[in-house]
mmCIF file of C-alpha atoms in Angstrom:
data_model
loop_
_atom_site.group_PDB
_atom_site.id
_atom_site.type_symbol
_atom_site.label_atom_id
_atom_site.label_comp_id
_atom_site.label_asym_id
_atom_site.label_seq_id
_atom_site.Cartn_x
_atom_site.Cartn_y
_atom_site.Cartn_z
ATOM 1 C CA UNK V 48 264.199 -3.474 -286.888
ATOM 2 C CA UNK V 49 260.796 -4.219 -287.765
ATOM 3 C CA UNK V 50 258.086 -2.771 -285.353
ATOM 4 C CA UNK V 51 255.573 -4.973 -283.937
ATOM 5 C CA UNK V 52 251.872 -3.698 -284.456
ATOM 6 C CA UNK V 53 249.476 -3.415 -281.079
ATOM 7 C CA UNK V 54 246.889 -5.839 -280.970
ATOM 8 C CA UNK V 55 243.942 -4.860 -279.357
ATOM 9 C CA UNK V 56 241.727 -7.829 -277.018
ATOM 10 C CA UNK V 57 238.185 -8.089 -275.446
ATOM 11 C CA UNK V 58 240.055 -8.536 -271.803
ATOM 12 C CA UNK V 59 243.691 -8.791 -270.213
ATOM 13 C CA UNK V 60 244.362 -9.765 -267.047
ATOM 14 C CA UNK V 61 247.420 -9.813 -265.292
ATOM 15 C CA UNK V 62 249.151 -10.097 -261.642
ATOM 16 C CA UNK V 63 251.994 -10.426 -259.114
ATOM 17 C CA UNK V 64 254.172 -7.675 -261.320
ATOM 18 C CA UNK V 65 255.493 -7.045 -257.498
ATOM 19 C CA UNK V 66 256.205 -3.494 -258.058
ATOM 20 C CA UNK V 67 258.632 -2.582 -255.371
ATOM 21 C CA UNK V 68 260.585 -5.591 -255.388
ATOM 22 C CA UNK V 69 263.569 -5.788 -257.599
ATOM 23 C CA UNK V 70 263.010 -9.026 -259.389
ATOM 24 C CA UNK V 71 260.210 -7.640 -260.946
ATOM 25 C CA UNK V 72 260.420 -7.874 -264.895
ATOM 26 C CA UNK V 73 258.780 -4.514 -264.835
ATOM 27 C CA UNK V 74 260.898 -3.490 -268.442
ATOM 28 C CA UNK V 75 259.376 -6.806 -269.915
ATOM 29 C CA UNK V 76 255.939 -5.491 -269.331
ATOM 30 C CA UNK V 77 255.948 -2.197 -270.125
ATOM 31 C CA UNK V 78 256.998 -3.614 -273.579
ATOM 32 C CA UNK V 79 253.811 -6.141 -273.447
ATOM 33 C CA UNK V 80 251.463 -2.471 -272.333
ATOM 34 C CA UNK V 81 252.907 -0.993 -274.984
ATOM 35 C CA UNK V 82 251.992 -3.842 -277.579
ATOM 36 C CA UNK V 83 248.232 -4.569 -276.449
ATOM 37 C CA UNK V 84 244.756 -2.389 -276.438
ATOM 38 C CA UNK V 85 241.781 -3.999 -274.576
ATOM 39 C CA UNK V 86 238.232 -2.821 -273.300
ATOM 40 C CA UNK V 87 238.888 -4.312 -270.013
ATOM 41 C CA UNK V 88 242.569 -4.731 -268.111
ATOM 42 C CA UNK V 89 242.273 -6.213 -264.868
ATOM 43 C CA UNK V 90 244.963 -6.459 -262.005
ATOM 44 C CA UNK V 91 244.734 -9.342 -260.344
ATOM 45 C CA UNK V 92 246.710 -8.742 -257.147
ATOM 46 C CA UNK V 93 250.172 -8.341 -255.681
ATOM 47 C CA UNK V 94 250.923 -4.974 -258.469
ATOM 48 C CA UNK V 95 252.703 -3.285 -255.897
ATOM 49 C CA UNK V 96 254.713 -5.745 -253.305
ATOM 50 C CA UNK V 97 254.358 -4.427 -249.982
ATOM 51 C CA UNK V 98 255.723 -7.052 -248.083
ATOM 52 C CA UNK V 99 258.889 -6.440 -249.871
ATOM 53 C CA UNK V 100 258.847 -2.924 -249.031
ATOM 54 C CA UNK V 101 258.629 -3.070 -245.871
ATOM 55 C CA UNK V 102 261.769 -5.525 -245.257
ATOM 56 C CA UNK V 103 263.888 -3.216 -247.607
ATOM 57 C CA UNK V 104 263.053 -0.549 -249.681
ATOM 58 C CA UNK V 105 263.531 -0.893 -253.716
ATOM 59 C CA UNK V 106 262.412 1.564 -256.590
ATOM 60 C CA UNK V 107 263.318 1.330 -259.992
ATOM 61 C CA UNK V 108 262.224 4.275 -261.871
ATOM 62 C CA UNK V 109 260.942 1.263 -264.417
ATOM 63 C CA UNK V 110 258.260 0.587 -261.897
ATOM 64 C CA UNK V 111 257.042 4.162 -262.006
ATOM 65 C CA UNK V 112 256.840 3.809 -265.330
ATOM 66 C CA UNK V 113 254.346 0.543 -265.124
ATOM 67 C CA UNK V 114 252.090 2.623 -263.049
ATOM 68 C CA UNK V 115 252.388 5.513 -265.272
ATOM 69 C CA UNK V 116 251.082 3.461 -268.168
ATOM 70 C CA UNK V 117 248.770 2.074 -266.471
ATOM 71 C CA UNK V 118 247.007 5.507 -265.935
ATOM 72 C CA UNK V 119 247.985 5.743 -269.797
ATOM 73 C CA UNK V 120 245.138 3.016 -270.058
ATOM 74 C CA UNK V 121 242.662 4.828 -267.770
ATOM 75 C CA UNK V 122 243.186 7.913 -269.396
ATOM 76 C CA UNK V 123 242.311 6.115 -273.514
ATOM 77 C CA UNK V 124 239.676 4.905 -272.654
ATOM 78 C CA UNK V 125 240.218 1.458 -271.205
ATOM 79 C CA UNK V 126 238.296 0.145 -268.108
ATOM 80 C CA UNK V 127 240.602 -1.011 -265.391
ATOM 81 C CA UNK V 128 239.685 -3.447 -262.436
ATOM 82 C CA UNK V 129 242.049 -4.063 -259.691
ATOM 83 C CA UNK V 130 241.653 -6.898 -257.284
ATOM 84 C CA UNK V 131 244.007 -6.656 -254.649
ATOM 85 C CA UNK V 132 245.949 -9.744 -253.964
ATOM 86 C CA UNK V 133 247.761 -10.536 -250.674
ATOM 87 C CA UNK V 134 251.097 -8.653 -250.654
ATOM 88 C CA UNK V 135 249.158 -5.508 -251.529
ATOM 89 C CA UNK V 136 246.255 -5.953 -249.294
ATOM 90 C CA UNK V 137 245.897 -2.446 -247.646
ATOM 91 C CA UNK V 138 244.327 -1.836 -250.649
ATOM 92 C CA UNK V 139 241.418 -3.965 -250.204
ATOM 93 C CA UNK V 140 239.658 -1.665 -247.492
ATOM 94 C CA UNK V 141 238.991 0.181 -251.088
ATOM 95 C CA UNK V 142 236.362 -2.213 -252.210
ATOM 96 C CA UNK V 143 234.209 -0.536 -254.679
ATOM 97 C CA UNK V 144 235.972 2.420 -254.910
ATOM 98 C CA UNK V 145 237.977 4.172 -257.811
ATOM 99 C CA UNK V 146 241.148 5.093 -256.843
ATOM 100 C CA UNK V 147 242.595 7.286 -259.765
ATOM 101 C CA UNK V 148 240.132 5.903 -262.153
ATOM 102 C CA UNK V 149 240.815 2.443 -261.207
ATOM 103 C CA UNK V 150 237.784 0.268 -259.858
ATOM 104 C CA UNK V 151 239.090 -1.508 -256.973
ATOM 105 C CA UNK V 152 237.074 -4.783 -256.015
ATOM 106 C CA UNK V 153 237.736 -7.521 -253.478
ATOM 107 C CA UNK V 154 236.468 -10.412 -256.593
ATOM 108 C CA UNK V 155 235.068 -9.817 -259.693
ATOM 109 C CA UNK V 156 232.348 -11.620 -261.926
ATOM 110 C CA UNK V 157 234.098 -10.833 -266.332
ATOM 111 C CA UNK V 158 231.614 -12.002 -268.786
ATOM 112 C CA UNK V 159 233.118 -12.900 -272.011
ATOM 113 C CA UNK V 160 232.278 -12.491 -275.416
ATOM 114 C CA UNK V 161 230.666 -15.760 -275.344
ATOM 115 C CA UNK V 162 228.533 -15.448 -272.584
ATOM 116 C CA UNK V 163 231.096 -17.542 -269.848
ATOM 117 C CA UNK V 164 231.010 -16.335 -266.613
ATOM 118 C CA UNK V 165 234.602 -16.272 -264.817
ATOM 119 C CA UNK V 166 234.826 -15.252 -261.085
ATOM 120 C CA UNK V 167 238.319 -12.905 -260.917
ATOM 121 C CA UNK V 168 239.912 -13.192 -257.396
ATOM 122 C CA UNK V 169 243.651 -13.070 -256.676
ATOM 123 C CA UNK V 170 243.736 -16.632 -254.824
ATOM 124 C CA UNK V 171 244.917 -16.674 -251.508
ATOM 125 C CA UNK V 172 242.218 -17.776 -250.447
ATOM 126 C CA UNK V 173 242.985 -21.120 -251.055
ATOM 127 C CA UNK V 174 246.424 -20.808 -249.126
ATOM 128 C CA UNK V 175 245.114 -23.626 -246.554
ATOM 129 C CA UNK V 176 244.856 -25.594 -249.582
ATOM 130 C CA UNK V 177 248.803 -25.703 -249.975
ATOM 131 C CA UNK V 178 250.154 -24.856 -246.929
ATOM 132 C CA UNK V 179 250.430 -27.394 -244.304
ATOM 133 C CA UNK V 180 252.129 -25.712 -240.987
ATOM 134 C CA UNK V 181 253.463 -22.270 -240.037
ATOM 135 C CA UNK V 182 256.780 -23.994 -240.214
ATOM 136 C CA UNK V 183 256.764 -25.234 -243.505
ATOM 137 C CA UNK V 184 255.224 -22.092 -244.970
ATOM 138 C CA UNK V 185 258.462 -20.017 -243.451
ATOM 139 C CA UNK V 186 260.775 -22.568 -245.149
ATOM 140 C CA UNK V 187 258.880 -22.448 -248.595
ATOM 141 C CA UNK V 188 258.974 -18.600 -248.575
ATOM 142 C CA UNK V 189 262.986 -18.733 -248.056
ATOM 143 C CA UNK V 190 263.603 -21.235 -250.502
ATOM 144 C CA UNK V 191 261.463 -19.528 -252.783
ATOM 145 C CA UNK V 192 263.780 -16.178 -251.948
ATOM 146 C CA UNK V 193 266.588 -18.155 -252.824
ATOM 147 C CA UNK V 194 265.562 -19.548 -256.344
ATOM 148 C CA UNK V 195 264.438 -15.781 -257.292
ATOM 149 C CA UNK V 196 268.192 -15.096 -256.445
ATOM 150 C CA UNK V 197 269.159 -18.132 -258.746
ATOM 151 C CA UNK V 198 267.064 -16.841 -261.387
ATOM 152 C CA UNK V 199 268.243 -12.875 -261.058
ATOM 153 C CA UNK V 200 272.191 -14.454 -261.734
ATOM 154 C CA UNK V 201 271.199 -17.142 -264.225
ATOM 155 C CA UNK V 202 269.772 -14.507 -266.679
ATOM 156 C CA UNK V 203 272.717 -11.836 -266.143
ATOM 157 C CA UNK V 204 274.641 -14.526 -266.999
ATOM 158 C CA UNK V 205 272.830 -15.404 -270.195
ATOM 159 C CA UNK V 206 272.457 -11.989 -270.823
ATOM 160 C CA UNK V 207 276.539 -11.729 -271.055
ATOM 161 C CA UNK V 208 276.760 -14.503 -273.681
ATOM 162 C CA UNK V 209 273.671 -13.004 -275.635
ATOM 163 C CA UNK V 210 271.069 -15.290 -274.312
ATOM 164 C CA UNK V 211 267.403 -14.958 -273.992
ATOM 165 C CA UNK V 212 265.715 -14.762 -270.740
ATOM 166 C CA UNK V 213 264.613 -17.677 -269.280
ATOM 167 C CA UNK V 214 263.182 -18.690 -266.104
ATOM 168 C CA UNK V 215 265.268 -21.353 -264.364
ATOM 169 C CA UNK V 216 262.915 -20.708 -261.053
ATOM 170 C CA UNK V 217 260.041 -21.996 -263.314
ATOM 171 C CA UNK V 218 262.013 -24.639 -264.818
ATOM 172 C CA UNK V 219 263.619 -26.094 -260.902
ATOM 173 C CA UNK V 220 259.758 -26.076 -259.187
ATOM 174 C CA UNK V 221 258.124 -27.623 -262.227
ATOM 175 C CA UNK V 222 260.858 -30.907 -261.137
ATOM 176 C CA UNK V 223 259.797 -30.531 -257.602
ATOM 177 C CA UNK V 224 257.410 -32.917 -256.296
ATOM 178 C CA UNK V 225 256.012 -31.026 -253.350
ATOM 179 C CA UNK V 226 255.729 -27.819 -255.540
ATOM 180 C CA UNK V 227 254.023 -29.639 -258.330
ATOM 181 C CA UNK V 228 251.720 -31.302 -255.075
ATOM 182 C CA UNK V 229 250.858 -27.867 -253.553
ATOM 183 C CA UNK V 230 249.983 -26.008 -256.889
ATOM 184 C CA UNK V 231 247.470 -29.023 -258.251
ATOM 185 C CA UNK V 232 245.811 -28.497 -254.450
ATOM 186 C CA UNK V 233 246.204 -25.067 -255.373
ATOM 187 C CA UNK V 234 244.263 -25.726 -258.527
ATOM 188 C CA UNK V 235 242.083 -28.173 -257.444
ATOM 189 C CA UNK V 236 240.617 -25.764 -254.734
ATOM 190 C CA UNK V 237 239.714 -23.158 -257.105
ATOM 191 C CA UNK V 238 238.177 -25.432 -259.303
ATOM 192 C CA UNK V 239 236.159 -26.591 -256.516
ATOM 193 C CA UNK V 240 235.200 -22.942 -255.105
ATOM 194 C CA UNK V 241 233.961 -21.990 -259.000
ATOM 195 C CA UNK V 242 231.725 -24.490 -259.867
ATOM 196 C CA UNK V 243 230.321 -24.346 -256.041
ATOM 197 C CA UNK V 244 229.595 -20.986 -257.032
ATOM 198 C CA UNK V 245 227.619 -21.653 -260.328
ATOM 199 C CA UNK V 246 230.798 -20.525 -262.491
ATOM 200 C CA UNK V 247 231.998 -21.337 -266.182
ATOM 201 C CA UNK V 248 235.560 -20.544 -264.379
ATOM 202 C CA UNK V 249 237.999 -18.767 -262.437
ATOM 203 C CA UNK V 250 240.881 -16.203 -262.665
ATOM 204 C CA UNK V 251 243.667 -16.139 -260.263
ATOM 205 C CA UNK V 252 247.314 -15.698 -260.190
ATOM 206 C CA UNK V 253 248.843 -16.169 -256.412
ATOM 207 C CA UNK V 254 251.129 -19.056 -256.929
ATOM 208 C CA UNK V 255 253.013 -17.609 -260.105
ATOM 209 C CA UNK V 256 251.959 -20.821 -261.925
ATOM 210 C CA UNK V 257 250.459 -19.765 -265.387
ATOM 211 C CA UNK V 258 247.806 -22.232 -266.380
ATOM 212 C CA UNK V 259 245.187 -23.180 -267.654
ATOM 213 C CA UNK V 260 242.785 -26.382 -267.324
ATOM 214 C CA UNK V 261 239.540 -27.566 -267.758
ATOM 215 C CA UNK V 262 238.748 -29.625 -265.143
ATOM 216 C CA UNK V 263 234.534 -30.805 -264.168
ATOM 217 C CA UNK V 264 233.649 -28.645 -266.738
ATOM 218 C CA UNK V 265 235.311 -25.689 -265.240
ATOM 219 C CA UNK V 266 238.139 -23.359 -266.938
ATOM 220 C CA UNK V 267 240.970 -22.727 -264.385
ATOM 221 C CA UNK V 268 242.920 -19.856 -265.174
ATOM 222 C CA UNK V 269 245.987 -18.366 -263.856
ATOM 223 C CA UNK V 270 247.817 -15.726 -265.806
ATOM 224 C CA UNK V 271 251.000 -16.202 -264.039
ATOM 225 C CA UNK V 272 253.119 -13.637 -263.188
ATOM 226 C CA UNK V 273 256.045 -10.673 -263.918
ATOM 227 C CA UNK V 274 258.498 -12.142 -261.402
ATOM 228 C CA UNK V 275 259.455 -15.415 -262.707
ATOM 229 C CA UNK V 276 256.943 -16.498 -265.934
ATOM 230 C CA UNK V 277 256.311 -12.545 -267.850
ATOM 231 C CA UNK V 278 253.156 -14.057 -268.726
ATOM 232 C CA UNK V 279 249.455 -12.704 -269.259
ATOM 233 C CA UNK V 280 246.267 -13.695 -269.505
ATOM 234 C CA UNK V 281 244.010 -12.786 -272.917
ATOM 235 C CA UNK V 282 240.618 -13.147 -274.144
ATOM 236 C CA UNK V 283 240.361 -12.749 -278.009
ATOM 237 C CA UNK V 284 238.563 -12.165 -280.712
ATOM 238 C CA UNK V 285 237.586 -15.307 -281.647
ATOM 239 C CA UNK V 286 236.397 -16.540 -278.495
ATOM 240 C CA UNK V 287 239.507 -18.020 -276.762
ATOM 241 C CA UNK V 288 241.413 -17.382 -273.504
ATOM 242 C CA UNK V 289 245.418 -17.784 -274.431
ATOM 243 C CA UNK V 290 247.823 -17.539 -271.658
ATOM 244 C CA UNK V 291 251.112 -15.029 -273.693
ATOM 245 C CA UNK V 292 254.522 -15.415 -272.510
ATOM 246 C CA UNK V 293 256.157 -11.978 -273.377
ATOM 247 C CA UNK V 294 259.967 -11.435 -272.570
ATOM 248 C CA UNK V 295 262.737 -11.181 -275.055
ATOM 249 C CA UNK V 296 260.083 -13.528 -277.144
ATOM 250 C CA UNK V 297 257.001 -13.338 -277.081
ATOM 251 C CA UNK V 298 254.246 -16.323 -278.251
ATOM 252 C CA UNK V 299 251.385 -18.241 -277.082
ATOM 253 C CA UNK V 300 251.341 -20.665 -274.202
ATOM 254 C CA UNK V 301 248.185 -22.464 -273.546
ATOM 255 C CA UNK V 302 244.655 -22.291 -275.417
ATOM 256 C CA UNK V 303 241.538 -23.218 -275.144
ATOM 257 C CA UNK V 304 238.126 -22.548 -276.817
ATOM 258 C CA UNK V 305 235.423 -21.179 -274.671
ATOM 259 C CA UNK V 306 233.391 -23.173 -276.123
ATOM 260 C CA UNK V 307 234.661 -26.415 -274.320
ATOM 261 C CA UNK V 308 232.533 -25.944 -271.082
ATOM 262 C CA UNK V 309 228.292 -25.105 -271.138
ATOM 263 C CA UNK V 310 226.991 -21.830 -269.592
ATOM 264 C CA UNK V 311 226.070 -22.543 -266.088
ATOM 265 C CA UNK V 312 222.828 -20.892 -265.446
ATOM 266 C CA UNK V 313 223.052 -16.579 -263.738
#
């Protein structure tokens, strides 16, 4: 089998991998770690799943493994910036800190290649944005538990008849009206909240969404997730931010030039 070659990038940035929760794709991205050099790999929240540990305990040694290569990075040479999302907030009282080599920030301002300014936070902040009542935020956090289970069978399933992965939890809220309502709000806020700020764009993840926009002259990006997408966030060579999709497949989902948007003044 031919061997893929490691490509090497300005910036990665990833999030919700969910360590600790056992629909995490962790094999999936220890493949994509394995593939990619960069200067600069930021985490962008939810890495290891708390919340999920604490209603029952999961450890695949897999998951070791993501964290081991992640020091792997520290250790070469690359710069690693973690900003802690919700699910593993504890680690927030760290702000400023290096924990193992790792920076640990609440936000972050990456400037890219090109001179764009992109403030990195892991985006629940904008959770009033999307969530309407206590009550319907309990219900949309079971039915999301459910599709996960959906998607954990579908894929076994494939996997019996020599099928690829694919995400049928992606797939069923992308024909959901109210999901498709609460992630543009989702969206919309942090467009809003980066060019209040005097930003080319933003960097989130949060809503396992991958995405990116250009909306009011500001670049939305999400990179997604390792739950349900096995997507990341790059910014290249030639001065554009791709969103990968890396599972049994791998290839490009999204582009867009940097140079679509003007500087907005530091």
């Amino acid at each position: 089998m031919k061997q893929r070659k490691t490509t090497h990038y300005p910036a990665v940035f990833i999030s919700d991998i969910h360590l600790g929760c056992k629909d995490c794709k962790a094999d999936y991205l220890l493949d994509f770690l394995a593939h990619i050099q960069c200067d600069t790999l930021y985490l962008v929240g939810d890495i290891i799943d708390l919340w999920s540990m604490k209603r029952r305990f999961f450890w695949h040694s897999s998951h070791y493994h993501v964290l081991q290569a992640l020091q792997e990075k520290v250790k070469a040479g690359t710069r690693v910036i973690y900003v802690p999302g919700n699910h593993d907030e504890t680690f927030r009282k760290y702000d400023k800190e290096l924990l193992m080599g790792v920076e640990v920030h609440r936000q972050f301002v990456h400037t890219t290649g090109n001179g764009k300014r992109f403030v990195i936070l892991h985006g629940d902040d904008f959770d009033s944005a999307t969530r309407y009542s206590k009550l319907i935020s309990i219900i949309g956090d079971a039915a999301y538990d459910f599709l996960l289970f959906l998607n954990r069978w579908h894929n076994r399933v494939r996997r019996l008849f020599g099928g690829r992965y694919w995400s049928l939890a992606a797939w069923l809220k992308s024909r959901v009206h109210k999901a498709q309502q609460a992630i543009t709000a989702f969206e919309d806020a942090a467009i809003h909240e980066a060019k209040r700020r005097g930003y080319d764009g933003i960097v989130c993840g949060h809503i396992h969404q991958p995405k990116l926009r250009v909306s009011d002259d500001i670049i939305y990006c999400n990179d997604g997730d390792w739950i349900e997408n096995c997507s990341a966030l790059v910014e290249n060579h030639q001065g554009r931010i791709e969103l990968l999709h890396w599972s049994d497949t791998q290839h490009v989902m999204a582009s867009n030039p940097l140079s679509e948007v003007n500087s907005k003044a530091a």
